[in-house]
Coordinates of N, CA, C and O in Angstrom, one line a residue:
G116 N 123.8 66.3 98.9 CA 123.8 66.9 97.6 C 123.4 68.4 97.6 O 122.9 68.9 98.6
V117 N 123.6 69.0 96.5 CA 123.2 70.4 96.3 C 122.1 70.5 95.3 O 122.2 69.9 94.3
L118 N 121.2 71.4 95.6 CA 120.0 71.6 94.7 C 120.1 73.1 94.3 O 120.2 74.0 95.1
Y119 N 120.1 73.3 93.0 CA 120.2 74.7 92.4 C 118.9 75.0 91.7 O 118.3 74.1 91.1
F120 N 118.4 76.2 91.8 CA 117.3 76.6 91.0 C 117.2 78.1 90.7 O 117.9 78.9 91.4
E121 N 116.5 78.4 89.6 CA 116.4 79.7 89.2 C 114.9 80.0 89.2 O 114.1 79.2 88.6
Y122 N 114.5 81.1 89.7 CA 113.0 81.5 89.8 C 112.5 81.9 88.4 O 111.3 82.0 88.2
G123 N 113.4 82.3 87.5 CA 113.0 82.8 86.2 C 112.3 84.1 86.2 O 111.6 84.5 85.3
R124 N 112.6 84.9 87.2 CA 112.1 86.3 87.3 C 112.9 87.3 86.6 O 113.7 87.9 87.2
N125 N 112.8 87.3 85.3 CA 113.6 88.4 84.6 C 112.7 89.6 84.5 O 111.5 89.5 84.6
P126 N 113.3 90.8 84.4 CA 112.5 92.0 84.5 C 111.5 92.2 83.3 O 110.6 93.0 83.4
T127 N 111.7 91.4 82.2 CA 110.7 91.6 81.1 C 109.5 90.7 81.3 O 108.4 91.2 81.2
A128 N 109.7 89.4 81.5 CA 108.6 88.5 81.6 C 107.9 88.4 82.9 O 106.7 88.1 83.0
F129 N 108.6 88.7 84.0 CA 108.1 88.5 85.3 C 108.3 89.8 86.1 O 109.3 90.0 86.7
K130 N 107.3 90.6 86.2 CA 107.4 91.9 86.9 C 106.7 91.8 88.2 O 106.2 92.8 88.7
Y131 N 106.6 90.7 88.8 CA 106.0 90.5 90.2 C 106.9 89.7 91.0 O 107.7 88.9 90.5
P132 N 106.8 89.7 92.3 CA 106.0 90.7 93.0 C 106.7 92.1 93.0 O 107.9 92.1 92.8
R133 N 106.0 93.1 93.1 CA 106.6 94.5 93.0 C 107.0 94.9 94.4 O 106.6 94.4 95.4
G134 N 108.0 95.7 94.5 CA 108.5 96.3 95.7 C 109.7 95.6 96.3 O 110.3 94.7 95.6
R135 N 110.0 95.9 97.5 CA 111.3 95.4 98.1 C 111.2 94.0 98.6 O 112.2 93.4 98.9
D136 N 110.0 93.3 98.6 CA 109.9 92.0 99.1 C 110.3 90.9 98.1 O 110.3 89.8 98.4
R137 N 110.7 91.4 96.9 CA 111.0 90.4 95.8 C 112.4 89.8 96.2 O 113.4 90.5 96.4
S138 N 112.4 88.5 96.2 CA 113.7 87.8 96.5 C 114.6 87.7 95.3 O 114.1 87.8 94.1
P139 N 115.9 87.5 95.5 CA 116.7 87.3 94.3 C 116.3 86.1 93.5 O 115.6 85.2 94.0
G140 N 116.7 86.0 92.2 CA 116.1 85.0 91.3 C 116.8 83.7 91.3 O 116.4 82.7 90.7
L141 N 118.0 83.5 92.0 CA 118.7 82.3 92.0 C 118.8 81.7 93.4 O 118.8 82.5 94.4
A142 N 118.8 80.4 93.6 CA 118.9 79.8 94.9 C 119.6 78.5 94.9 O 119.7 77.8 93.8
L143 N 120.2 78.2 96.0 CA 120.9 77.0 96.2 C 120.5 76.4 97.6 O 120.4 77.1 98.5
R144 N 120.4 75.1 97.6 CA 120.1 74.4 98.9 C 121.2 73.4 99.1 O 121.5 72.5 98.3
S145 N 121.9 73.5 100.3 CA 123.0 72.6 100.6 C 122.8 72.2 102.1 O 123.1 73.1 103.0
G146 N 122.4 71.0 102.4 CA 122.1 70.6 103.8 C 121.0 71.5 104.3 O 120.0 71.7 103.7
S147 N 121.3 72.1 105.5 CA 120.3 73.0 106.1 C 120.4 74.5 105.6 O 119.6 75.3 105.9
W148 N 121.4 74.7 104.7 CA 121.6 76.1 104.2 C 120.8 76.3 103.0 O 120.8 75.5 102.1
K149 N 120.2 77.5 102.9 CA 119.6 78.0 101.7 C 120.2 79.4 101.3 O 120.2 80.3 102.2
L150 N 120.7 79.5 100.1 CA 121.3 80.7 99.7 C 120.6 81.3 98.5 O 120.2 80.6 97.6
L151 N 120.2 82.6 98.6 CA 119.5 83.3 97.5 C 120.5 84.3 97.0 O 121.2 84.9 97.8
A152 N 120.5 84.5 95.7 CA 121.4 85.5 95.1 C 120.9 86.0 93.8 O 120.1 85.3 93.1
D153 N 121.3 87.2 93.4 CA 120.9 87.7 92.1 C 122.1 87.2 91.1 O 123.2 86.9 91.6
P154 N 121.9 87.2 89.8 CA 122.9 86.7 88.9 C 124.2 87.5 89.0 O 125.3 86.9 88.8
A155 N 124.1 88.8 89.3 CA 125.4 89.6 89.4 C 126.1 89.3 90.7 O 127.3 89.7 90.9
G156 N 125.5 88.6 91.7 CA 126.2 88.3 93.0 C 126.2 89.5 93.9 O 126.9 89.6 94.9
E157 N 125.4 90.6 93.6 CA 125.4 91.8 94.4 C 124.5 91.6 95.6 O 124.7 92.3 96.6
R158 N 123.4 90.8 95.5 CA 122.5 90.6 96.6 C 122.5 89.2 97.0 O 122.2 88.3 96.2
V159 N 122.9 88.9 98.2 CA 123.1 87.5 98.7 C 122.4 87.4 100.0 O 122.5 88.3 100.9
E160 N 121.6 86.4 100.2 CA 120.9 86.1 101.5 C 121.2 84.6 101.8 O 121.2 83.8 101.0
L161 N 121.4 84.3 103.1 CA 121.7 83.0 103.6 C 120.8 82.7 104.8 O 120.7 83.5 105.7
Y162 N 120.2 81.5 104.7 CA 119.3 81.1 105.8 C 119.7 79.7 106.3 O 120.0 78.8 105.4
D163 N 119.6 79.4 107.6 CA 119.7 78.1 108.1 C 118.3 77.6 108.3 O 117.6 77.9 109.3
L164 N 117.8 76.7 107.4 CA 116.4 76.3 107.4 C 116.1 75.4 108.6 O 114.9 75.4 109.0
D165 N 117.1 74.7 109.2 CA 116.8 73.9 110.4 C 116.4 74.8 111.6 O 115.5 74.6 112.3
A166 N 117.2 75.9 111.7 CA 116.9 76.9 112.8 C 115.9 77.9 112.5 O 115.3 78.5 113.4
D167 N 115.7 78.2 111.2 CA 114.9 79.3 110.8 C 114.1 78.9 109.5 O 114.3 79.4 108.4
P168 N 113.1 78.1 109.6 CA 112.4 77.6 108.4 C 111.6 78.6 107.7 O 111.3 78.5 106.5
R169 N 111.3 79.7 108.4 CA 110.5 80.8 107.7 C 111.4 81.9 107.1 O 110.9 82.9 106.6
E170 N 112.7 81.6 107.1 CA 113.7 82.5 106.5 C 113.5 84.0 106.9 O 113.4 84.9 106.1
T171 N 113.6 84.2 108.2 CA 113.5 85.5 108.8 C 114.8 86.1 109.2 O 114.9 87.3 109.4
N172 N 115.8 85.3 109.3 CA 117.1 85.8 109.8 C 118.2 85.5 108.8 O 118.8 84.5 108.7
D173 N 118.5 86.6 108.0 CA 119.5 86.5 107.0 C 120.9 86.5 107.6 O 121.3 87.4 108.3
L174 N 121.7 85.4 107.4 CA 123.0 85.2 108.0 C 124.1 85.5 107.1 O 125.3 85.1 107.4
A175 N 123.9 86.0 105.9 CA 124.9 86.2 104.9 C 126.1 87.0 105.4 O 127.2 86.7 105.1
T176 N 125.9 88.0 106.2 CA 126.9 88.8 106.7 C 127.7 88.1 107.8 O 128.9 88.0 107.8
Q177 N 126.9 87.6 108.8 CA 127.6 86.9 109.9 C 128.3 85.6 109.5 O 129.3 85.2 110.1
R178 N 127.8 84.9 108.5 CA 128.4 83.6 108.1 C 128.9 83.7 106.6 O 128.6 82.9 105.8
S179 N 129.7 84.8 106.4 CA 130.3 84.9 105.1 C 131.2 83.8 104.7 O 131.4 83.5 103.5
D180 N 131.7 83.1 105.7 CA 132.5 81.9 105.5 C 131.7 80.8 104.7 O 132.3 80.0 104.0
I181 N 130.4 80.8 104.9 CA 129.5 79.8 104.3 C 128.9 80.5 103.0 O 128.9 79.9 101.9
A182 N 128.5 81.7 103.2 CA 127.7 82.4 102.1 C 128.6 82.6 100.9 O 128.2 82.4 99.7
A183 N 129.9 83.1 101.0 CA 130.7 83.4 99.9 C 131.0 82.2 99.0 O 130.8 82.3 97.8
P184 N 131.4 81.1 99.5 CA 131.7 79.9 98.6 C 130.4 79.4 98.0 O 130.4 79.0 96.8
L185 N 129.3 79.4 98.7 CA 128.0 79.0 98.1 C 127.6 79.9 97.0 O 127.1 79.4 96.0
A186 N 127.7 81.2 97.2 CA 127.3 82.2 96.2 C 128.2 82.0 95.0 O 127.7 82.1 93.8
Q187 N 129.5 81.7 95.1 CA 130.4 81.5 94.0 C 129.9 80.2 93.3 O 129.9 80.2 92.0
D188 N 129.6 79.2 94.0 CA 129.1 77.9 93.4 C 127.8 78.1 92.6 O 127.7 77.6 91.5
L189 N 126.9 78.9 93.2 CA 125.6 79.2 92.6 C 125.8 80.0 91.3 O 125.2 79.7 90.2
R190 N 126.7 81.0 91.3 CA 127.0 81.8 90.1 C 127.6 80.9 89.0 O 127.3 81.0 87.9
R191 N 128.5 80.1 89.4 CA 129.2 79.2 88.4 C 128.2 78.3 87.8 O 128.2 78.1 86.6
W192 N 127.2 77.7 88.6 CA 126.2 76.9 88.0 C 125.3 77.7 87.1 O 125.0 77.3 85.9
W193 N 124.9 78.9 87.5 CA 124.0 79.7 86.6 C 124.7 80.1 85.3 O 124.0 80.0 84.2
Q194 N 126.0 80.4 85.4 CA 126.7 80.8 84.1 C 126.9 79.6 83.2 O 127.1 79.7 82.0
S195 N 126.8 78.3 83.7 CA 126.9 77.2 82.9 C 125.6 76.8 82.1 O 125.7 76.0 81.2
L196 N 124.5 77.4 82.5 CA 123.2 77.1 81.8 C 123.2 77.7 80.4 O 123.8 78.8 80.1
P197 N 122.6 77.0 79.5 CA 122.5 77.5 78.1 C 121.7 78.8 78.1 O 120.7 79.0 78.8
R198 N 122.1 79.7 77.2 CA 121.4 81.0 77.1 C 120.7 81.1 75.7 O 121.2 80.7 74.7

């Protein structure tokens, strides 16, 4: 199955952590893959948690064949949420 989640870090209510280490606010877990993305789909990160449990090696560029459809699925899920 697929697990979707939103960190709830909007710029008004959640202004932490500060700086470049802040991860995108949406995530998806599918098998060993974890995809992080911002709602606009401009920032995408992909990790293979079996091989890289500490999420140190972003594979989004090398594995765009996996990242692109997962990012699209995540965005579709996020847009379906009530606002």
